[in-house]
mmCIF file of the C-alpha atoms, coordinates in Angstrom:
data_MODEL
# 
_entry.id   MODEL 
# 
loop_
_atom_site.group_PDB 
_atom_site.id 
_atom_site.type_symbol 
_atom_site.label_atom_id 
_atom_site.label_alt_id 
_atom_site.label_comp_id 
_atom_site.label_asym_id 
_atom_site.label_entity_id 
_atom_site.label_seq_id 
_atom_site.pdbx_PDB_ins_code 
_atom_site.Cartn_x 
_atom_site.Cartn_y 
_atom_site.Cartn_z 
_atom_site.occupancy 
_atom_site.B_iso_or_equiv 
_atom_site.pdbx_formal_charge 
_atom_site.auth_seq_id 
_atom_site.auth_comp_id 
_atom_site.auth_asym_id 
_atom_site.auth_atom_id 
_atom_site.pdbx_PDB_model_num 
ATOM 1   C CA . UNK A 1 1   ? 4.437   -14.916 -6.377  1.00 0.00 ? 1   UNK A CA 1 
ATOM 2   C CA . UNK A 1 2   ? 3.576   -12.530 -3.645  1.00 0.00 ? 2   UNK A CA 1 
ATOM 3   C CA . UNK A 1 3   ? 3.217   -8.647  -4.310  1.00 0.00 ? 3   UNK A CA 1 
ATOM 4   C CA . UNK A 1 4   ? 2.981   -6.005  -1.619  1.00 0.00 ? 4   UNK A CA 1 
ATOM 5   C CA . UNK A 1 5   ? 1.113   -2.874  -3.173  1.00 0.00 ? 5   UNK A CA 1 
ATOM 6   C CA . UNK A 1 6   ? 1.429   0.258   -1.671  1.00 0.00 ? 6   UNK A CA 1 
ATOM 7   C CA . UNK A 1 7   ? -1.170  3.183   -2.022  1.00 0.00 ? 7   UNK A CA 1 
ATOM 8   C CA . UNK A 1 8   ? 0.094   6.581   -1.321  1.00 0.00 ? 8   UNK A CA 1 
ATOM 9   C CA . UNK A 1 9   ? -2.023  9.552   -1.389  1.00 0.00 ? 9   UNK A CA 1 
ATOM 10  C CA . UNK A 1 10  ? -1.953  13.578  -0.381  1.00 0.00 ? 10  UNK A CA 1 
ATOM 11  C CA . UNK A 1 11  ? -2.148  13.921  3.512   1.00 0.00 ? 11  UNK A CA 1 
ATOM 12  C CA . UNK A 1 12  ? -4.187  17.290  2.967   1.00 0.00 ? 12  UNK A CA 1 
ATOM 13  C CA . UNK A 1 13  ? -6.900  15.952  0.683   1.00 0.00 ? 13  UNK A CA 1 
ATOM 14  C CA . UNK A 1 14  ? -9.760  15.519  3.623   1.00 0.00 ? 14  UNK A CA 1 
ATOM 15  C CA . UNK A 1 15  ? -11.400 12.571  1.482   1.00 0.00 ? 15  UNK A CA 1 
ATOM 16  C CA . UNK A 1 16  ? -8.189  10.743  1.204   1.00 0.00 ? 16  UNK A CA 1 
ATOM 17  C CA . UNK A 1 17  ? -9.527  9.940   5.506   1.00 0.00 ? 17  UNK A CA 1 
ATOM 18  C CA . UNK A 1 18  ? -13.245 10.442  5.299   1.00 0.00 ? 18  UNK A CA 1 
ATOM 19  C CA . UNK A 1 19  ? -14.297 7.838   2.776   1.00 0.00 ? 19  UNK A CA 1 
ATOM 20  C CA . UNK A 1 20  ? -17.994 8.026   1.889   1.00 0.00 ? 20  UNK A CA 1 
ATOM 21  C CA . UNK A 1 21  ? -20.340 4.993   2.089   1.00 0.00 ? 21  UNK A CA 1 
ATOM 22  C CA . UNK A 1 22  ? -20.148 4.305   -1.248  1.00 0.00 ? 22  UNK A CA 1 
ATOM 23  C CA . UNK A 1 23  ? -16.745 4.151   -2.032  1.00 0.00 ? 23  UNK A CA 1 
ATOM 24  C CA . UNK A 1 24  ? -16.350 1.851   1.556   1.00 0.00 ? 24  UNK A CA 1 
ATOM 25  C CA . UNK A 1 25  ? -19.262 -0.624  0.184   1.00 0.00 ? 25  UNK A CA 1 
ATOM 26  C CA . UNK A 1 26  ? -17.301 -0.450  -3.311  1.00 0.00 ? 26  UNK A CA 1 
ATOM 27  C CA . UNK A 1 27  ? -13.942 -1.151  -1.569  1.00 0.00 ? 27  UNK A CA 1 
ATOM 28  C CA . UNK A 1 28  ? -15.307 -3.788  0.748   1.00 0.00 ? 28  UNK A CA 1 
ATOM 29  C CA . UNK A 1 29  ? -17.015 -5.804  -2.392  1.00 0.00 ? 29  UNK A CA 1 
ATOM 30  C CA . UNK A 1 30  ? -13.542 -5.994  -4.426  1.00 0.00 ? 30  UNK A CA 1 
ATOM 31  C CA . UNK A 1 31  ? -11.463 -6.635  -1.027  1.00 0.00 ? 31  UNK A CA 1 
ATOM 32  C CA . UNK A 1 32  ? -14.291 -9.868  -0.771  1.00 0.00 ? 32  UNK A CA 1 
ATOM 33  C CA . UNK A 1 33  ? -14.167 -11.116 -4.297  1.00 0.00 ? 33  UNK A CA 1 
ATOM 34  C CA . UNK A 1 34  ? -10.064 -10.555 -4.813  1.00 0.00 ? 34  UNK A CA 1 
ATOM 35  C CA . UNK A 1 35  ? -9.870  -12.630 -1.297  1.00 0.00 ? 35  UNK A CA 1 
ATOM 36  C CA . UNK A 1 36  ? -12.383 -15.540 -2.769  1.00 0.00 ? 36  UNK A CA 1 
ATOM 37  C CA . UNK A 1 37  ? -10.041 -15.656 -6.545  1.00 0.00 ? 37  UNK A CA 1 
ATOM 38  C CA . UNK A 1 38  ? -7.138  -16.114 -4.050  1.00 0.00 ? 38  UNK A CA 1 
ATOM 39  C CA . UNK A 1 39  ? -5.772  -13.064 -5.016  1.00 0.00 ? 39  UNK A CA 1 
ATOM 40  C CA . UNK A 1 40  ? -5.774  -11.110 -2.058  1.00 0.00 ? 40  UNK A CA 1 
ATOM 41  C CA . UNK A 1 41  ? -4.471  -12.102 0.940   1.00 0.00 ? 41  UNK A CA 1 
ATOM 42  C CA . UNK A 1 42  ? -4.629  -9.134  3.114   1.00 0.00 ? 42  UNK A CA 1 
ATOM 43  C CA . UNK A 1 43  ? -5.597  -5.402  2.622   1.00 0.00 ? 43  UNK A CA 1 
ATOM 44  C CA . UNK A 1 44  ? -5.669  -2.558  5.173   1.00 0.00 ? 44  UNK A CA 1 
ATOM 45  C CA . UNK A 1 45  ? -6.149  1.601   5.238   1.00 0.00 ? 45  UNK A CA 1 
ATOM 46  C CA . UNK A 1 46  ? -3.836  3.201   7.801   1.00 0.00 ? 46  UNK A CA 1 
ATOM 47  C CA . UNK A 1 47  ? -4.578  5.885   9.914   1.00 0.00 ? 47  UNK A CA 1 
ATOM 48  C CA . UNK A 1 48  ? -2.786  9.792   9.131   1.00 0.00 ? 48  UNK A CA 1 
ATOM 49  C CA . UNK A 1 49  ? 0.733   10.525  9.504   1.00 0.00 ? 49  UNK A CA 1 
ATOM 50  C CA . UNK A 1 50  ? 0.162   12.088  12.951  1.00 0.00 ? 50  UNK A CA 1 
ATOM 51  C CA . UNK A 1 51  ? -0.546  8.633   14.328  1.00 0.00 ? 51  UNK A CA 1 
ATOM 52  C CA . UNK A 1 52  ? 2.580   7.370   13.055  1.00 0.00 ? 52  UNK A CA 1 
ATOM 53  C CA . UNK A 1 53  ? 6.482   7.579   13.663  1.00 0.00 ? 53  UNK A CA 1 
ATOM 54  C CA . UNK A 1 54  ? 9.777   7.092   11.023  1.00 0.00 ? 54  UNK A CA 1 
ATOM 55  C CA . UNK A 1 55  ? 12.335  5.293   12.389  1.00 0.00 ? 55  UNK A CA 1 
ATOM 56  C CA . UNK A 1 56  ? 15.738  5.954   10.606  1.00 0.00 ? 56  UNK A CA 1 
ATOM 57  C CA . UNK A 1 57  ? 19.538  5.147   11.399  1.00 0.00 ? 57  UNK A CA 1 
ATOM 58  C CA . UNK A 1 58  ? 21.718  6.647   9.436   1.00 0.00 ? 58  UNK A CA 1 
ATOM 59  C CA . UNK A 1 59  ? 25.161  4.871   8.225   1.00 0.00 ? 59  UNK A CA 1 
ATOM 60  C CA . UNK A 1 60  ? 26.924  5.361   11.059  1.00 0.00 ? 60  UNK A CA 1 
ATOM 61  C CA . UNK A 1 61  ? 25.073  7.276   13.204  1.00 0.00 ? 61  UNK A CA 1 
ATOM 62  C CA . UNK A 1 62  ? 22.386  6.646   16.000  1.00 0.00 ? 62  UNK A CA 1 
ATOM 63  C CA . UNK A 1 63  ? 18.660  5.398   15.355  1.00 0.00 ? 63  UNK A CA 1 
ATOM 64  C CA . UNK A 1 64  ? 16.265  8.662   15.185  1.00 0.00 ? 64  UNK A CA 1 
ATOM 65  C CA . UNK A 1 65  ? 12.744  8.652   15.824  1.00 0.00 ? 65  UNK A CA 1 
ATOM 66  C CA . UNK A 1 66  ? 10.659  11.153  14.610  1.00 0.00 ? 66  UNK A CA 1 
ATOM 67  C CA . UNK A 1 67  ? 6.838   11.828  15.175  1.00 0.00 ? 67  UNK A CA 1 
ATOM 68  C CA . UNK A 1 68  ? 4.036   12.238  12.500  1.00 0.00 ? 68  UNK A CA 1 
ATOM 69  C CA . UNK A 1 69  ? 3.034   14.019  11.372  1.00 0.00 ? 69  UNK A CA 1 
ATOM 70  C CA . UNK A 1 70  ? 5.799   14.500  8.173   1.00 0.00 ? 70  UNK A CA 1 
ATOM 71  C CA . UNK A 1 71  ? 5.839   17.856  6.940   1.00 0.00 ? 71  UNK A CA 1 
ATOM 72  C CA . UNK A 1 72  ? 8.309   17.223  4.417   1.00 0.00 ? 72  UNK A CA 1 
ATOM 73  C CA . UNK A 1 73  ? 6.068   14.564  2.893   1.00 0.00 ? 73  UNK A CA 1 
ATOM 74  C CA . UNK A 1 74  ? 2.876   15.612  0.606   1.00 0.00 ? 74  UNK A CA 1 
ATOM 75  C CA . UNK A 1 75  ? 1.833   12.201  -0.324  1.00 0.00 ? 75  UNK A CA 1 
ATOM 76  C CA . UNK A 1 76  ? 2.032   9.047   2.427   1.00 0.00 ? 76  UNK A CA 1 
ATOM 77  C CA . UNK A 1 77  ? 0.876   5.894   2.827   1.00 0.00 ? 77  UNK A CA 1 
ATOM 78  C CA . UNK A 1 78  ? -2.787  5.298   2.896   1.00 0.00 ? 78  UNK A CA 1 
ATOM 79  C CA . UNK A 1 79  ? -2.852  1.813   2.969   1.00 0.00 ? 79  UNK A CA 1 
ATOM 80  C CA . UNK A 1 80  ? -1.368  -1.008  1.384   1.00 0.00 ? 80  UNK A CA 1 
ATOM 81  C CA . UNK A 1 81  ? -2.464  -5.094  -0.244  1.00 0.00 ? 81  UNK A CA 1 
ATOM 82  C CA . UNK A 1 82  ? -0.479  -8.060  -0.092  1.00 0.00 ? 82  UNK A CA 1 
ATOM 83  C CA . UNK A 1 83  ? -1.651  -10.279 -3.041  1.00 0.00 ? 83  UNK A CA 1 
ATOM 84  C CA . UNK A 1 84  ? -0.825  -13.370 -5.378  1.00 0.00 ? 84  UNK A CA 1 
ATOM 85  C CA . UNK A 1 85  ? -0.022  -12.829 -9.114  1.00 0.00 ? 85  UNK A CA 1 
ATOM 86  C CA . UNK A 1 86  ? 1.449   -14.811 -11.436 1.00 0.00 ? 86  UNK A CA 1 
ATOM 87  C CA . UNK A 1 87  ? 4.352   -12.199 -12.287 1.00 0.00 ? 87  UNK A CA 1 
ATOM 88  C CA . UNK A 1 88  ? 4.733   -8.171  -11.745 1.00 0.00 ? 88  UNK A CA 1 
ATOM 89  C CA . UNK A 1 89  ? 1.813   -8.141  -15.299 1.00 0.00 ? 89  UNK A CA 1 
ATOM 90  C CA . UNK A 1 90  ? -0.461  -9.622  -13.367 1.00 0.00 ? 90  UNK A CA 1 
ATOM 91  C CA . UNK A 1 91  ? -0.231  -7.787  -10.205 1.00 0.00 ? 91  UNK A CA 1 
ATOM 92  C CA . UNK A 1 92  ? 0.118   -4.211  -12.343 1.00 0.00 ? 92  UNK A CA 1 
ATOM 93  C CA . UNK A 1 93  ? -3.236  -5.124  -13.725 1.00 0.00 ? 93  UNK A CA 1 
ATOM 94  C CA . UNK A 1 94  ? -4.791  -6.288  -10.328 1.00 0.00 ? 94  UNK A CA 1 
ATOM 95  C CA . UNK A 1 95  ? -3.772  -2.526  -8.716  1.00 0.00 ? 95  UNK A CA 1 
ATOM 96  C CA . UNK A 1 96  ? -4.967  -0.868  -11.982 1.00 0.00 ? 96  UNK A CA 1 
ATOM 97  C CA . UNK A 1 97  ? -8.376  -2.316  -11.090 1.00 0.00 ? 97  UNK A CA 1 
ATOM 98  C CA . UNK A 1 98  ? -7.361  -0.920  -7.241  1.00 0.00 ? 98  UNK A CA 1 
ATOM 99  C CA . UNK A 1 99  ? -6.749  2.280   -8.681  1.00 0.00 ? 99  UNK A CA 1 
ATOM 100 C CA . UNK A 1 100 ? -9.839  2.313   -10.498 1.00 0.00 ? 100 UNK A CA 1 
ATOM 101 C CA . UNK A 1 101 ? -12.194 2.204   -7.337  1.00 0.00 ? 101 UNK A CA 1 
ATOM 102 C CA . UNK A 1 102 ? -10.845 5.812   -5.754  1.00 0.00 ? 102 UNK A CA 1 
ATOM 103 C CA . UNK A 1 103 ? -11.996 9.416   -7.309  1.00 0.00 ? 103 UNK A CA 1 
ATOM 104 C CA . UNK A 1 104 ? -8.916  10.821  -5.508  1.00 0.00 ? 104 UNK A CA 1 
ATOM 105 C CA . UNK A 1 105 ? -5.268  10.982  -6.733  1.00 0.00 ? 105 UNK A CA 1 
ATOM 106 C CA . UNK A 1 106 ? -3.293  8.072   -5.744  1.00 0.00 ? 106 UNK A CA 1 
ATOM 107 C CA . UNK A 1 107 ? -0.611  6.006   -6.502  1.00 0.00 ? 107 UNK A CA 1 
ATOM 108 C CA . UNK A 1 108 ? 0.170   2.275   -6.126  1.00 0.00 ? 108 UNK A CA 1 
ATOM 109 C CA . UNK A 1 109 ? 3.826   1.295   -5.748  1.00 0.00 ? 109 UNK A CA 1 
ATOM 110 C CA . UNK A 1 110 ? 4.021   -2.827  -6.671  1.00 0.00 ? 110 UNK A CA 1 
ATOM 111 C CA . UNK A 1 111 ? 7.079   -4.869  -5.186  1.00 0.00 ? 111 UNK A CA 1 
ATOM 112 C CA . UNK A 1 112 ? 7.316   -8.261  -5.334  1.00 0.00 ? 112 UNK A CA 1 
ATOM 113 C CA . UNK A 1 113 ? 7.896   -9.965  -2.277  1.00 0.00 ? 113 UNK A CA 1 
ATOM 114 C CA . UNK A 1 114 ? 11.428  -11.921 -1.640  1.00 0.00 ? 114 UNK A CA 1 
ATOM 115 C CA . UNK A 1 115 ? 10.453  -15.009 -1.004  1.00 0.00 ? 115 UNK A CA 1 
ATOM 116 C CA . UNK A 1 116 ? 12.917  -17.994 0.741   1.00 0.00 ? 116 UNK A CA 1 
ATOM 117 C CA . UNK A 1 117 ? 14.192  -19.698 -2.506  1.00 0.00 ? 117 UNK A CA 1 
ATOM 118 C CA . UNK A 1 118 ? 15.099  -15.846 -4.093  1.00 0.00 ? 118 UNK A CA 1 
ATOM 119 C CA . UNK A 1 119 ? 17.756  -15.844 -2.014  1.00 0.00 ? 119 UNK A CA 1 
ATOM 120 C CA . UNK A 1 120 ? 21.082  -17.112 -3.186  1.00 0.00 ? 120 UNK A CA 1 
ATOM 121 C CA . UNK A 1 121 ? 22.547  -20.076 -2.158  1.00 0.00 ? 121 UNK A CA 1 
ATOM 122 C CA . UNK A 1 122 ? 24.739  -19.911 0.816   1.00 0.00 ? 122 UNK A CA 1 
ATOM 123 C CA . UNK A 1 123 ? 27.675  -22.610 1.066   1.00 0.00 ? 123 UNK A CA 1 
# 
């Protein structure tokens, strides 16, 4: 099974976009042996908020785009992971260990990914 993991962090903490050497030769060593288990498949940081756009449409209404950055948001996405588990269990686990490698405050949001044969039958 396939589990997207989102990490969402506070926009105004300046470490949450200046990570320091460590933590990037930390990150990069558990991106490279999670990719070699199998278990990752791809990982990525995104930039800040002001780089960045929500699209919404409304029931009913017309699509509105608004520019970053999001005042009304504290915490946004700071990146997110696209990995194999077995079931939700294993993936929890595998973003505890995520979790684990930041000394900020974060949190990891983990959806499993709806694959082809999910879907119900159509006649």
């Amino acid at each position: 099974m396939r589990f997207l993991m989102m990490h969402r962090l506070d926009e105004n903490d300046p470490q949450a976009w200046n990570p320091s050497p460590e933590f990037m030769q930390k990150m990069g060593g558990f991106i490279q042996e999670s990719a070699e288990k199998g278990i990752l498949i791809t990982a990525e940081g995104v930039h800040r908020s002001d780089k960045g756009a929500l699209v919404r449409k409304p029931r009913g209404a017309a699509i509105r785009v608004t520019d970053g950055p999001f005042a009304e948001a504290k915490e946004v996405i700071g990146g997110f992971a696209l990995i194999n588990a077995a079931d939700q269990a294993e993936a929890v686990e595998f973003a505890k260990k995520y979790t684990e490698l930041f000394d900020l405050e974060i949190e990891v949001e983990v959806r499993q990914v709806v694959e082809f044969d999910d879907l119900p039958a159509q006649d």
